Tab-separated table of C-alpha atoms in Angstrom:
chain	number	residue	atom	x	y	z
D	1	MET	CA	0.000	0.000	0.000
D	2	ARG	CA	2.864	2.391	0.726
D	3	THR	CA	4.137	1.883	-2.822
D	4	VAL	CA	0.761	2.963	-4.270
D	5	MET	CA	0.588	5.997	-2.039
D	6	LEU	CA	4.211	6.981	-2.677
D	7	SER	CA	3.620	6.688	-6.418
D	8	LEU	CA	0.562	8.915	-6.124
D	9	ALA	CA	2.497	11.423	-4.069
D	10	MET	CA	5.122	11.650	-6.792
D	11	LEU	CA	2.591	12.257	-9.593
D	12	GLY	CA	2.543	15.929	-10.445
D	13	ILE	CA	3.992	17.197	-7.187
D	14	ALA	CA	6.223	19.705	-8.999
D	15	SER	CA	3.381	21.134	-11.073
D	16	MET	CA	0.889	21.259	-8.225
D	17	PRO	CA	0.678	24.735	-6.730
D	18	ALA	CA	-2.091	25.616	-4.299
D	19	ALA	CA	-4.738	24.304	-6.737
D	20	ALA	CA	-5.817	21.686	-4.193
D	21	GLN	CA	-7.417	24.446	-2.129
D	22	SER	CA	-10.522	24.453	-4.314
D	23	ILE	CA	-11.105	20.687	-4.045
D	24	GLY	CA	-11.790	20.277	-0.305
D	25	GLY	CA	-15.320	19.654	0.947
D	26	THR	CA	-18.177	17.180	1.001
D	27	TYR	CA	-19.458	15.391	-2.107
D	28	THR	CA	-22.386	13.191	-3.058
D	29	VAL	CA	-21.133	9.888	-4.504
D	30	ALA	CA	-22.816	8.006	-7.379
D	31	GLY	CA	-20.994	5.002	-8.763
D	32	THR	CA	-21.082	1.619	-10.423
D	33	ASN	CA	-19.324	-1.548	-9.287
D	34	PHE	CA	-17.397	-3.930	-11.558
D	35	ASP	CA	-20.631	-5.830	-12.279
D	36	GLY	CA	-22.553	-2.656	-13.188
D	37	SER	CA	-24.581	-2.488	-9.960
D	38	LYS	CA	-25.023	1.012	-8.578
D	39	TYR	CA	-24.025	2.488	-5.239
D	40	GLY	CA	-24.221	5.892	-3.588
D	41	GLY	CA	-23.032	7.741	-0.543
D	42	GLU	CA	-20.845	10.596	0.537
D	43	ALA	CA	-17.150	11.513	0.305
D	44	THR	CA	-15.230	14.117	2.268
D	45	ILE	CA	-11.969	15.587	0.997
D	46	THR	CA	-9.777	17.298	3.601
D	47	LEU	CA	-6.708	19.315	2.600
D	48	THR	CA	-3.495	18.275	4.382
D	49	SER	CA	-1.004	20.521	2.545
D	50	ASP	CA	-0.724	22.681	-0.547
D	51	THR	CA	-0.416	19.537	-2.669
D	52	THR	CA	-2.150	16.709	-0.832
D	53	CYS	CA	-5.372	15.757	0.874
D	54	THR	CA	-7.161	12.873	2.522
D	55	ILE	CA	-10.417	11.402	1.304
D	56	HIS	CA	-13.029	9.442	3.249
D	57	TRP	CA	-15.875	7.572	1.527
D	58	GLU	CA	-19.062	6.224	3.086
D	59	THR	CA	-20.753	4.177	0.378
D	60	GLY	CA	-23.000	1.148	0.254
D	61	GLY	CA	-22.676	0.506	3.984
D	62	SER	CA	-18.860	0.518	3.969
D	63	THR	CA	-16.139	3.093	4.551
D	64	SER	CA	-12.710	3.614	3.024
D	65	ASP	CA	-9.921	6.130	3.479
D	66	GLY	CA	-7.135	7.342	1.254
D	67	ILE	CA	-4.603	9.943	0.283
D	68	CYS	CA	-5.315	12.192	-2.687
D	69	MET	CA	-3.702	14.753	-4.952
D	70	ARG	CA	-4.753	17.197	-7.662
D	71	ASN	CA	-2.793	17.978	-10.824
D	72	ASP	CA	-4.535	20.530	-13.083
D	73	ASN	CA	-7.855	18.870	-14.009
D	74	ALA	CA	-6.798	15.410	-12.790
D	75	PHE	CA	-7.479	14.180	-9.266
D	76	SER	CA	-6.163	10.841	-7.979
D	77	ALA	CA	-6.564	8.871	-4.787
D	78	GLY	CA	-5.062	5.687	-3.444
D	79	TYR	CA	-7.285	4.071	-0.839
D	80	ALA	CA	-7.630	1.162	1.547
D	81	MET	CA	-10.925	-0.617	2.150
D	82	GLY	CA	-10.323	-3.312	4.710
D	83	LYS	CA	-7.341	-5.312	3.418
D	84	GLU	CA	-7.902	-4.224	-0.190
D	85	VAL	CA	-5.941	-1.422	-1.879
D	86	GLY	CA	-7.405	0.579	-4.739
D	87	LEU	CA	-6.840	3.505	-7.039
D	88	VAL	CA	-9.260	6.051	-8.454
D	89	VAL	CA	-8.498	8.675	-11.099
D	90	TYR	CA	-10.969	11.504	-11.684
D	91	LYS	CA	-11.285	14.307	-14.205
D	92	ILE	CA	-12.357	17.577	-12.612
D	93	GLU	CA	-15.215	19.066	-14.607
D	94	LYS	CA	-15.956	22.807	-14.946
D	95	ASP	CA	-18.981	22.478	-12.635
D	96	GLY	CA	-16.704	21.152	-9.850
D	97	SER	CA	-17.818	17.526	-10.142
D	98	LEU	CA	-15.237	14.752	-10.387
D	99	HIS	CA	-15.805	11.939	-12.921
D	100	GLY	CA	-13.642	8.884	-12.462
D	101	LEU	CA	-12.693	5.265	-12.858
D	102	TRP	CA	-11.588	3.078	-9.955
D	103	THR	CA	-10.072	-0.343	-9.504
D	104	ILE	CA	-8.834	-2.684	-6.792
D	105	ALA	CA	-5.357	-4.250	-6.826
D	106	GLY	CA	-5.354	-7.800	-8.203
D	107	GLN	CA	-8.865	-7.652	-9.668
D	108	ASN	CA	-9.891	-7.374	-13.317
D	109	GLY	CA	-12.062	-4.489	-14.393
D	110	ASN	CA	-13.043	-1.121	-13.076
D	111	GLY	CA	-15.958	0.780	-11.659
D	112	THR	CA	-17.070	4.337	-12.263
D	113	GLU	CA	-17.703	7.129	-9.818
D	114	VAL	CA	-18.952	10.712	-9.877
D	115	LEU	CA	-18.415	13.053	-6.942
D	116	THR	CA	-20.738	16.067	-6.946
D	117	PRO	CA	-20.050	18.958	-4.547
D	118	LYS	CA	-22.731	19.438	-1.885
């Protein structure tokens, strides 16, 4: 898990000024699992520095936590959910929503997720 998070921390750190400041807050989550089933919930992004943040999801009766980073209109997070490690990469849209794809280490496929600011 440290390798995933270190890799994420290295992505775009040089080109990442204080842009993360506009990403913090609470979001409504709407997503699809690998099998196409839908889930919803809430995510909270908390800034931890000028370049990094933490993210906490409460979705489908489960919780997960991760480290995140913004680079221009890309936003990435590595996360742990129980013993599983995952990665999500979002595109930041002009309306402030984040549209992304996520996966879990060692599994085939991906899910989708949209975070909409509350």
